[in-house]
Short mmCIF file of C-alpha atoms in Angstrom, two decimals:
data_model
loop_
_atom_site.label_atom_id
_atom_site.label_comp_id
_atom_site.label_asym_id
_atom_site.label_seq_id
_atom_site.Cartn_x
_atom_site.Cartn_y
_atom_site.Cartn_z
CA UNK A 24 0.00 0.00 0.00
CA UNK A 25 1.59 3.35 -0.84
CA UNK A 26 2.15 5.77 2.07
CA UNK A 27 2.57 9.32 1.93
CA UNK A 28 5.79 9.57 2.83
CA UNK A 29 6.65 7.29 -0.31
CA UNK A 30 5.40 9.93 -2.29
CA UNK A 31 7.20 12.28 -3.72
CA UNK A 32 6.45 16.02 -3.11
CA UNK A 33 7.88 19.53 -4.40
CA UNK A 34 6.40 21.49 -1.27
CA UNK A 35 6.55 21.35 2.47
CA UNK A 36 3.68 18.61 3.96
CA UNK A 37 1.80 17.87 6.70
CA UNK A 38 3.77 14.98 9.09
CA UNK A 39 2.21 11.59 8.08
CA UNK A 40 0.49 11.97 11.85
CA UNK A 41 -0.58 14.66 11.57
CA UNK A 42 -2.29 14.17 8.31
CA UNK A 43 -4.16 11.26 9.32
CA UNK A 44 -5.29 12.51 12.50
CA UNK A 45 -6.06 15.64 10.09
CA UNK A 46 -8.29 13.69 7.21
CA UNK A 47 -9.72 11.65 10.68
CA UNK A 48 -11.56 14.98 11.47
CA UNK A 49 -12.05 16.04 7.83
CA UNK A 50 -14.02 12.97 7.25
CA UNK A 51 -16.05 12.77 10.76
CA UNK A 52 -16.95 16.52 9.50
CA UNK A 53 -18.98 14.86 7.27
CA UNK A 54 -20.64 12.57 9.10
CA UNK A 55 -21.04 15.19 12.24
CA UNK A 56 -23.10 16.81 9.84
CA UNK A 57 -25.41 13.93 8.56
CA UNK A 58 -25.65 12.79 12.19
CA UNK A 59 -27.00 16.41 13.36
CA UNK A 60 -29.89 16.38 10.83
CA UNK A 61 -31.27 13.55 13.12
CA UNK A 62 -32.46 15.48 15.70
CA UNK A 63 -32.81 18.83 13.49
CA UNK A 64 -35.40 17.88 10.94
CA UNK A 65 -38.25 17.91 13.84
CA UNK A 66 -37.43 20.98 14.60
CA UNK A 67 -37.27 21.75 10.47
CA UNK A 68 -41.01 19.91 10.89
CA UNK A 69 -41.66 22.55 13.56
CA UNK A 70 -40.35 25.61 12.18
CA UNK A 71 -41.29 25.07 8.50
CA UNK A 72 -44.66 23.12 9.12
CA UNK A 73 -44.52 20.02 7.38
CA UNK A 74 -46.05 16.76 7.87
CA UNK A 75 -44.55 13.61 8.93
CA UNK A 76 -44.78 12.12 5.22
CA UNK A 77 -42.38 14.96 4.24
CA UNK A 78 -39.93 14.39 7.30
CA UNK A 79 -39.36 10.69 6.37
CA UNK A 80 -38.36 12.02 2.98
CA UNK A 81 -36.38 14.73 3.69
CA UNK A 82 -34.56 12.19 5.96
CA UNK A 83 -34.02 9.32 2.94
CA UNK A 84 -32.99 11.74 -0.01
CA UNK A 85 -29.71 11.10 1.79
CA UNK A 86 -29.56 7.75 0.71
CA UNK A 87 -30.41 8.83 -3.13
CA UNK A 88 -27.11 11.28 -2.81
CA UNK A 89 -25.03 9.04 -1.47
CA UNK A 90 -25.73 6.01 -3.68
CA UNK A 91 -25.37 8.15 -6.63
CA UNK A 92 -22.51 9.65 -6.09
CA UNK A 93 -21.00 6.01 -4.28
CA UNK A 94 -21.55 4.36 -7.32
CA UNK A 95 -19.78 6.64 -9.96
CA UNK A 96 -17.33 8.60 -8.35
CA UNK A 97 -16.60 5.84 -5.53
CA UNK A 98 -13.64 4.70 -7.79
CA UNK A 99 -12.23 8.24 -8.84
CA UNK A 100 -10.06 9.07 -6.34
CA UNK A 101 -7.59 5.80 -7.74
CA UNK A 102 -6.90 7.43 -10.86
CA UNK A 103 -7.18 11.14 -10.49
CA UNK A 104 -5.55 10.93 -6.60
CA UNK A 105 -7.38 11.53 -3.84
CA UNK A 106 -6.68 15.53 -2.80
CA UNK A 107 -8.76 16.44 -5.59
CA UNK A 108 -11.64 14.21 -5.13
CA UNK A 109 -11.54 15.03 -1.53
CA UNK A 110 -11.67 19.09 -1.76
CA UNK A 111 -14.13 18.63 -4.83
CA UNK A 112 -16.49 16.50 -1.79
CA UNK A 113 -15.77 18.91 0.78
CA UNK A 114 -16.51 22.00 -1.01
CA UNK A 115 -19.61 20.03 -1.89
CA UNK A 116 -20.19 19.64 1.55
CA UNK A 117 -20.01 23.45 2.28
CA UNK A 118 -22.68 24.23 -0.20
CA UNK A 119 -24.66 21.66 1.77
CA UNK A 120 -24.01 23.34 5.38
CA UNK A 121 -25.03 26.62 3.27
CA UNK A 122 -28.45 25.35 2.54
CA UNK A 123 -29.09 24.38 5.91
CA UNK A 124 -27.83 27.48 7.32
CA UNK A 125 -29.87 29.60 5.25
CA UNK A 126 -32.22 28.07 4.34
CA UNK A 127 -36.41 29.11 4.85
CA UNK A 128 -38.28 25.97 4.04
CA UNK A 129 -38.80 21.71 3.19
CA UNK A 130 -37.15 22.35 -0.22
CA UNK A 131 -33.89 23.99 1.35
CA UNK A 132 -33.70 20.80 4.10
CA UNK A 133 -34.22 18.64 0.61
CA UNK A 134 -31.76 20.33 -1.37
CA UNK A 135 -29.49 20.34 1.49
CA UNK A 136 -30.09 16.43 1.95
CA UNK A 137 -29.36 15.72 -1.77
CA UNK A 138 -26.09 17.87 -1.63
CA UNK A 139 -25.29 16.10 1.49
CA UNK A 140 -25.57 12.52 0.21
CA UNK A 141 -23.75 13.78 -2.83
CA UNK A 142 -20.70 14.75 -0.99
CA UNK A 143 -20.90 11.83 1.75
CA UNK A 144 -21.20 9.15 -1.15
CA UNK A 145 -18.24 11.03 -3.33
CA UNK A 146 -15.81 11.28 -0.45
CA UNK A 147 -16.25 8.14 1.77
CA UNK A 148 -14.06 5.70 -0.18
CA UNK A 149 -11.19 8.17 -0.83
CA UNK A 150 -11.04 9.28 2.93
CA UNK A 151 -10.89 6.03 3.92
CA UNK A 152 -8.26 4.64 1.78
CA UNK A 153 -6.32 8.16 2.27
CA UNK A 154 -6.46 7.75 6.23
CA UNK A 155 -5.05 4.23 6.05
CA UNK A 156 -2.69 5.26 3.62
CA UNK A 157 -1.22 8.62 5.70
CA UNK A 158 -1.07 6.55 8.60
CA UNK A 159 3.01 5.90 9.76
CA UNK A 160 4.31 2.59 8.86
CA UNK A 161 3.29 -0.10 12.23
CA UNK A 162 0.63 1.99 12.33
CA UNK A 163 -1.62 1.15 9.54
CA UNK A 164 -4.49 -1.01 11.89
CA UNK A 165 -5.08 2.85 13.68
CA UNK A 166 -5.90 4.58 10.37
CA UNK A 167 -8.11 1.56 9.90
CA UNK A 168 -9.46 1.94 13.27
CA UNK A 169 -9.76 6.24 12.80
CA UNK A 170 -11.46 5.61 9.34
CA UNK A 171 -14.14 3.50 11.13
CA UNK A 172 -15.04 5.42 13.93
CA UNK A 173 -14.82 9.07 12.21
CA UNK A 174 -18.58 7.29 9.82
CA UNK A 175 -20.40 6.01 12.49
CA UNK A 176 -19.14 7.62 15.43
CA UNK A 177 -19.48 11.17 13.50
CA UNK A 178 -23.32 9.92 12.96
CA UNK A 179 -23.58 9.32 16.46
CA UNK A 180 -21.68 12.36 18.11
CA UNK A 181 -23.49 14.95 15.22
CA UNK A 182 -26.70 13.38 16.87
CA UNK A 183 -26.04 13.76 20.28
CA UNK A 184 -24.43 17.13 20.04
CA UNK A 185 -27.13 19.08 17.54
CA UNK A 186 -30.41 17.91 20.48
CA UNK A 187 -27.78 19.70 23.12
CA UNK A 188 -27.74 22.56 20.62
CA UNK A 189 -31.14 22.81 20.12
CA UNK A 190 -31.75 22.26 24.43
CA UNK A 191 -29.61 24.70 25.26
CA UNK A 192 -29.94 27.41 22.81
CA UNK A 193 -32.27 29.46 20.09
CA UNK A 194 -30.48 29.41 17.66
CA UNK A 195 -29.11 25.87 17.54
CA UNK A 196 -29.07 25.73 13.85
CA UNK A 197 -27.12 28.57 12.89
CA UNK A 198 -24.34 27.52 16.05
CA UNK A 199 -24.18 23.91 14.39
CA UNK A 200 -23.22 24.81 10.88
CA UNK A 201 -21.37 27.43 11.95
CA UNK A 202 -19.26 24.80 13.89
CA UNK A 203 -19.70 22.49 10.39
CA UNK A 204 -18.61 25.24 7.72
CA UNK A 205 -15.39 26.14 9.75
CA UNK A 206 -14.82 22.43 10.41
CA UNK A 207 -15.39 21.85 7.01
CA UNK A 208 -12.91 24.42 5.67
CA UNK A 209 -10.04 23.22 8.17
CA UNK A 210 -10.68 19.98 6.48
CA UNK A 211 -10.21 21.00 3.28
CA UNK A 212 -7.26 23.18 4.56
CA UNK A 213 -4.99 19.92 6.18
CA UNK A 214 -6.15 17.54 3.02
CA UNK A 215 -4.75 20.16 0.41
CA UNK A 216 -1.48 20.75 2.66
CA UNK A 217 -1.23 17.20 2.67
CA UNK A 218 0.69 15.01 0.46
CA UNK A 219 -0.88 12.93 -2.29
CA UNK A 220 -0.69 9.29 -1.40
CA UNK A 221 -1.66 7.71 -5.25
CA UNK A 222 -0.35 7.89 -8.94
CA UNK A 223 -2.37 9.22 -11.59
CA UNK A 224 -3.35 6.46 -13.64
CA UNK A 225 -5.65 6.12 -16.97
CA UNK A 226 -9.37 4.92 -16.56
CA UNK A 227 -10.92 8.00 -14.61
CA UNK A 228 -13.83 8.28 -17.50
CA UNK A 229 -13.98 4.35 -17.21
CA UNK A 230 -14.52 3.87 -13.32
CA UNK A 231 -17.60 6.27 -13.23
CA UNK A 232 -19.44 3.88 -14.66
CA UNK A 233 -20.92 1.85 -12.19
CA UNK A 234 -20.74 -1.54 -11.39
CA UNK A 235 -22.69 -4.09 -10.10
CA UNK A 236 -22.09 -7.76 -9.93
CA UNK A 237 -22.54 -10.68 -7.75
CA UNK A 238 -20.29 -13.43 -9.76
CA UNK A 239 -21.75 -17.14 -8.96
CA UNK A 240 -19.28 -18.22 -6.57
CA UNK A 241 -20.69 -15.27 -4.29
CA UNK A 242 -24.31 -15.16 -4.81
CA UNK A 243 -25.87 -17.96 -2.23
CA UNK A 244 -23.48 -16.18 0.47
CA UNK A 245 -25.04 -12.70 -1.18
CA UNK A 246 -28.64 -14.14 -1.09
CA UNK A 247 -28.42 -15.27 2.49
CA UNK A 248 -26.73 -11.96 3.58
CA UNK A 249 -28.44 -9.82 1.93
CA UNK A 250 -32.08 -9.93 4.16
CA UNK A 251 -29.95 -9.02 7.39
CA UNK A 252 -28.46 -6.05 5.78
CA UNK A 253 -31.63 -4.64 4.65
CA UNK A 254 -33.09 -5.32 8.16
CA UNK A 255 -30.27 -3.44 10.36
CA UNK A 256 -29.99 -0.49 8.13
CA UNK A 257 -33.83 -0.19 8.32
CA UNK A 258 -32.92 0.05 12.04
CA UNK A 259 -30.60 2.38 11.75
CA UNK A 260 -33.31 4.63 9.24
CA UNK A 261 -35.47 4.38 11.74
CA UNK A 262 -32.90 5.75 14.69
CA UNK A 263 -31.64 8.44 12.23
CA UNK A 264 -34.74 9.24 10.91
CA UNK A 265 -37.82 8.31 12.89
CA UNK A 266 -36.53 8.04 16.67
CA UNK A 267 -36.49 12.00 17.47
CA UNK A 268 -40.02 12.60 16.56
CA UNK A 269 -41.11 9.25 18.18
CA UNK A 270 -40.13 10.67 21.43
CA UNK A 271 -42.47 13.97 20.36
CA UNK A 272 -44.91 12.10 19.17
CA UNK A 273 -45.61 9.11 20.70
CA UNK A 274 -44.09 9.60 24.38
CA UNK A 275 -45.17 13.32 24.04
CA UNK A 276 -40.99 14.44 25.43
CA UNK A 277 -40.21 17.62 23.60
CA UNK A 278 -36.25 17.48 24.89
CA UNK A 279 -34.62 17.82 21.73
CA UNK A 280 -31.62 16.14 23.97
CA UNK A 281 -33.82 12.97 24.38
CA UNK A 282 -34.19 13.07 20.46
CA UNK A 283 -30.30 13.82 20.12
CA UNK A 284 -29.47 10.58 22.30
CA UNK A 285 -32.41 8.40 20.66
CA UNK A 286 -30.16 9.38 17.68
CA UNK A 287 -27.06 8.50 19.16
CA UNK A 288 -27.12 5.44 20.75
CA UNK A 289 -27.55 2.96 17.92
CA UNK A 290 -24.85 4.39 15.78
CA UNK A 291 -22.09 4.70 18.84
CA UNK A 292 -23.10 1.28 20.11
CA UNK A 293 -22.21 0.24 16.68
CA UNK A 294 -18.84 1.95 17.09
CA UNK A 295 -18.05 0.13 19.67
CA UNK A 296 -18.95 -3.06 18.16
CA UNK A 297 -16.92 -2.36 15.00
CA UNK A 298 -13.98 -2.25 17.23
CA UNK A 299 -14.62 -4.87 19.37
CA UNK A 300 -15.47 -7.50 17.40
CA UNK A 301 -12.42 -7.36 15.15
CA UNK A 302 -11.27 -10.80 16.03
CA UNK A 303 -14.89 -12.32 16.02
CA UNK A 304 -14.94 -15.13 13.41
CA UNK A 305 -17.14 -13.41 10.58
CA UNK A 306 -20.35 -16.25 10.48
CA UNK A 307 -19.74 -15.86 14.21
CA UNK A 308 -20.58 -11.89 13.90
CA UNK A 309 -23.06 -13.00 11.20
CA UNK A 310 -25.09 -14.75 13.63
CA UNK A 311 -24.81 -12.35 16.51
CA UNK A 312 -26.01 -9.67 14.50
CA UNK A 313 -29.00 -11.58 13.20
CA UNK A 314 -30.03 -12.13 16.51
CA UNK A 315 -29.67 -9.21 18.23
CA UNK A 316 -31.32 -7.37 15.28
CA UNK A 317 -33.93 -9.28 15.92
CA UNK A 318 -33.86 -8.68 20.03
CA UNK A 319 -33.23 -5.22 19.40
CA UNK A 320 -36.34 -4.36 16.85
CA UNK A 321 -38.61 -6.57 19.15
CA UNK A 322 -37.14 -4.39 22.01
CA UNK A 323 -38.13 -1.62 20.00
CA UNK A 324 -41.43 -2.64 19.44
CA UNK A 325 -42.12 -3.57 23.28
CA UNK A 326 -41.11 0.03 24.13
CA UNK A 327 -43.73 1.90 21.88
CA UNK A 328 -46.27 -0.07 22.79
CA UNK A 329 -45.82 -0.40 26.49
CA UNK A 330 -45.24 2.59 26.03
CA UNK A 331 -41.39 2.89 27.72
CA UNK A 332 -38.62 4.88 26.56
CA UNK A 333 -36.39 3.28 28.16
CA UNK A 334 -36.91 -0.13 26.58
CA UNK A 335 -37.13 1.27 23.56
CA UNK A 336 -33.47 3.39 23.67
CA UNK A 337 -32.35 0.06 24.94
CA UNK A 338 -33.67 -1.59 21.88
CA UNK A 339 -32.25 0.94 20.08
CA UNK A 340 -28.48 -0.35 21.52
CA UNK A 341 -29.36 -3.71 20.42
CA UNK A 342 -30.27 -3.16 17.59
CA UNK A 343 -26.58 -1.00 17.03
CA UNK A 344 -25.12 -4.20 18.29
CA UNK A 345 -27.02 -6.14 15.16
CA UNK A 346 -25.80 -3.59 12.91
CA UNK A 347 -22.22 -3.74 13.62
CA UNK A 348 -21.55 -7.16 13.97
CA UNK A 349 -24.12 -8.35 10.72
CA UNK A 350 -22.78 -5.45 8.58
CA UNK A 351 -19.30 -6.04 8.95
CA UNK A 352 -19.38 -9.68 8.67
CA UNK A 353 -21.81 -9.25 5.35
CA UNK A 354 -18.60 -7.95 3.71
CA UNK A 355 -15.95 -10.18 5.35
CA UNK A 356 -17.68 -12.66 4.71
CA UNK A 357 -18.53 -11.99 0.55
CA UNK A 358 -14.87 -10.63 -0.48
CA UNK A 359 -12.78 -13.38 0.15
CA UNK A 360 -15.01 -15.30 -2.46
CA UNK A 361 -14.34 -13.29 -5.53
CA UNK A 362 -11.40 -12.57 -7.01
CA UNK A 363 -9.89 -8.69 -6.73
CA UNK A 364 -10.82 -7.66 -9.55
CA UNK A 365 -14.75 -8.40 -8.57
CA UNK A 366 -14.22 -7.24 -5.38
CA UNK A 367 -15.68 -3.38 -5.85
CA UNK A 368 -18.83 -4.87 -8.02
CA UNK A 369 -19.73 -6.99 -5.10
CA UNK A 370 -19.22 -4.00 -2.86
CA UNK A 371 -21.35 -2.02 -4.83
CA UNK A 372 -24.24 -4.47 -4.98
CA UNK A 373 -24.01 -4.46 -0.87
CA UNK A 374 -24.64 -0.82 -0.72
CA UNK A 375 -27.20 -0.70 -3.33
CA UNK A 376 -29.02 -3.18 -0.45
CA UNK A 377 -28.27 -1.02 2.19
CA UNK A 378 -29.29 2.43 1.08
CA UNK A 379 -32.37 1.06 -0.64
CA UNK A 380 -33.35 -0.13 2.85
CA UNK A 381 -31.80 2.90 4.61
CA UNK A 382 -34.25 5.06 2.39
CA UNK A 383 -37.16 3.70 0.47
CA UNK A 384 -38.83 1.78 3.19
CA UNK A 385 -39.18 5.11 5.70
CA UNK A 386 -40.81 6.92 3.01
CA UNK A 387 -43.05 4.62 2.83
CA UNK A 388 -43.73 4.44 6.30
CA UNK A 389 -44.24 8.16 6.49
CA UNK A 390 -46.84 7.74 4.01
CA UNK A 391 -48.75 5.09 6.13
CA UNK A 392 -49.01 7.95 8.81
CA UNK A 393 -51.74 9.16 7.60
CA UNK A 394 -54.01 6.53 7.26
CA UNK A 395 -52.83 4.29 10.35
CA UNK A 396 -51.35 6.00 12.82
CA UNK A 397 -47.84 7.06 14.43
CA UNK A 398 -47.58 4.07 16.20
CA UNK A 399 -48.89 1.20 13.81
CA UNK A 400 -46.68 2.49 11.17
CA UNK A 401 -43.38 2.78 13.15
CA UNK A 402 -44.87 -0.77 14.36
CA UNK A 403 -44.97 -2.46 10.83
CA UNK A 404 -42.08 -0.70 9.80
CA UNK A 405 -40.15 -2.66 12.67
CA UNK A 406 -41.78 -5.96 12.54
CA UNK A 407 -40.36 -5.75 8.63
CA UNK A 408 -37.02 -5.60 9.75
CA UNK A 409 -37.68 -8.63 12.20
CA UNK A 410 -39.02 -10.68 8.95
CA UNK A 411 -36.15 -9.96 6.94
CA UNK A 412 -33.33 -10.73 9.24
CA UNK A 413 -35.54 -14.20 10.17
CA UNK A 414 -34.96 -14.86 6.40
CA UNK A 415 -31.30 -14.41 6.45
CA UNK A 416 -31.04 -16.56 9.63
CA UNK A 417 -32.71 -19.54 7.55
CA UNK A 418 -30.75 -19.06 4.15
CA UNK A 419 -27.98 -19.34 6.43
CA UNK A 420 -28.80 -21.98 8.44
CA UNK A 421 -28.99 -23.68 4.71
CA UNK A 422 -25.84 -22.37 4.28
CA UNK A 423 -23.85 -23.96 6.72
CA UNK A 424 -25.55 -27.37 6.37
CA UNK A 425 -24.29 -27.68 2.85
CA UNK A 426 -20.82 -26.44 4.24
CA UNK A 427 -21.11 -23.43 1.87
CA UNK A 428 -19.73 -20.87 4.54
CA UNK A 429 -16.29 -20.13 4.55
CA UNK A 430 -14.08 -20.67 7.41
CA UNK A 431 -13.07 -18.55 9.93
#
């Protein structure tokens, strides 16, 4: 893997440190900033008067963003470098924290969203790969580590820190993209005075066209993984995207800390998980995460009903612990059984899975608001996710009996 320091350079450069712990922050920037929306788009519903239908897309547009931009410019930063696809994504991501900052109504939160996703989906492989790569030689497993815990624990923190905002303050939104844009900037600031770790190489007009491929000697590990990931990133929609106005709505809280932390938990239990389970044998992880998807949704379920908030939140953990473990071992488990040059196809199909789920399936339950209710919707929405991850549990159970899964 090239380094940084392997690079040559004809001006003065960030230490490797210093640039990974640098691009670390850069990237969590980011991911601070999808994690705030959690908590901000009820107040958005609030302030702007829109109805729950509209929050549950304004939430998954994300998703539409991301993918896009994921699938075609996921692969850019290999030929053209990374610098430039990294200040193209965060300048992307300043016109984003622009839109939220100013803007007046559903269509600027959208717009924002879209822009949002864009960057997020454009950035995400490149910052990864460029953290790993500026980390010192021995070192390599902490930019692996960093890389991991700037997505999801960024999600989690921008969460828990925007429903303190809003608590504590009146003008919460303007304070947290403030904080974002000048964030933002010193990102882009430390990734341009940092050194380019990758030769320019020809195929940049080739790799933005996407693709997506599960070759045969993949697909019945693809088919039985495949349920589980849809299930735990409908969990985690519904704890970026449905949990803050649950607690308005149907345990009648308005702490916009409450929301913050319903935000929070799943994605920094899943943090923890990530790093954690490292050393867990992947079908090992695969199986934990079925399960306690499946705890942590039913959790979920108990706490609406009952109605506790407590039970709920802790579903909400379980569910995190589902979604780090199953997630993980989804891809663990499919790589090693395609050769490299497949490897980024398969990838590719695993995401399309996971942001379908992430966004589709909330819109629809925000249109089933209407005629059902707050609670029965949220309630099927859930019992979906149990369903799916049940299926997985049986394809694999097939699996393993025809000694299809790989070894540890």
């Amino acid at each position: 893997m090239p380094t940084a320091d392997a690079i040559p350079a004809g001006r003065r450069q960030l230490p490797s440190g210093v640039a990974m712990v640098g691009t670390a922050v850069a990237f969590m920037s980011l991911y601070l900033g999808a994690g705030a929306l959690t908590p901000l788009l009820v107040t958005y519903e609030q302030a702007f008067d829109f109805t729950p239908a509209m929050l549950t897309v304004a939430f998954a547009v994300y998703a539409i963003g991301f993918l896009v931009a994921a699938l075609t410019l996921g692969a850019l930063s290999d030929h053209v470098g990374r610098r430039p696809v990294l200040i193209a994504a965060l300048i992307v991501q300043l016109v984003s924290n622009t839109l939220f900052l100013v803007g007046t109504d559903v269509e600027w939160v959208i717009a924002g969203r879209i822009v949002q996703g864009v960057a997020s989906g454009a950035a995400t492989s490149a910052f990864t790969a460029a953290i790993v790569e500026f980390a010192p030689n021995g070192r390599k497993r902490l930019g692996t580590i960093l890389a991991g815990i700037s997505l999801t624990g960024g999600l989690a923190l921008g969460s828990l820190l925007a429903g303190l905002a809003i608590q504590l303050t009146s003008a919460a939104n303007t304070i947290i993209f403030t904080v974002l844009i000048v964030l933002t900037t010193l990102g882009g600031i430390t990734v341009f005075a940092s050194g380019e770790t990758v030769t320019r190489s020809p195929g940049a007009v080739r790799s933005l066209i996407p693709r997506i491929s599960v070759p045969a000697a993949a697909r019945r590990e693809f088919y039985s993984s495949a349920p589980v990931v849809a299930a735990v990133w409908m969990l985690a929609g519904l704890s970026g995207g449905l949990a803050p106005n649950i607690v308005r709505s149907v345990f009648h809280l308005e702490s916009a800390f409450v929301g913050g932390f319903a935000g929070f938990i799943a994605p920094a239990v899943a943090t923890a998980v990530g790093l954690l389970f490292a050393a867990v044998p992947s079908p090992t992880a695969m199986s934990i995460g079925i399960f306690t998807s499946v705890l942590g949704a039913g959790a979920i379920i108990g706490g609406i009903l009952a109605p506790s908030l407590a039970l709920m939140i802790a579903g909400q953990a379980i569910a995190g612990v589902g979604f780090g473990s199953a997630f993980t071992a989804a891809l663990q488990l499919l790589i090693p059984q395609v050769a490299p040059g497949g490897r980024a196809a398969v990838v590719a199909a695993v995401y399309v899975v996971a942001y379908t789920a992430f966004g589709v399936p909330i819109v629809v339950e925000g249109q089933l608001v209407a005629p059902l209710g707050e609670i029965p919707a949220v309630v099927g929405y859930t019992v979906l996710t149990i369903l799916l991850a049940l299926v997985s549990l049986v394809a694999r159970t097939r699996l393993a009996r025809r000694g299809r899964t790989p070894r540890p």
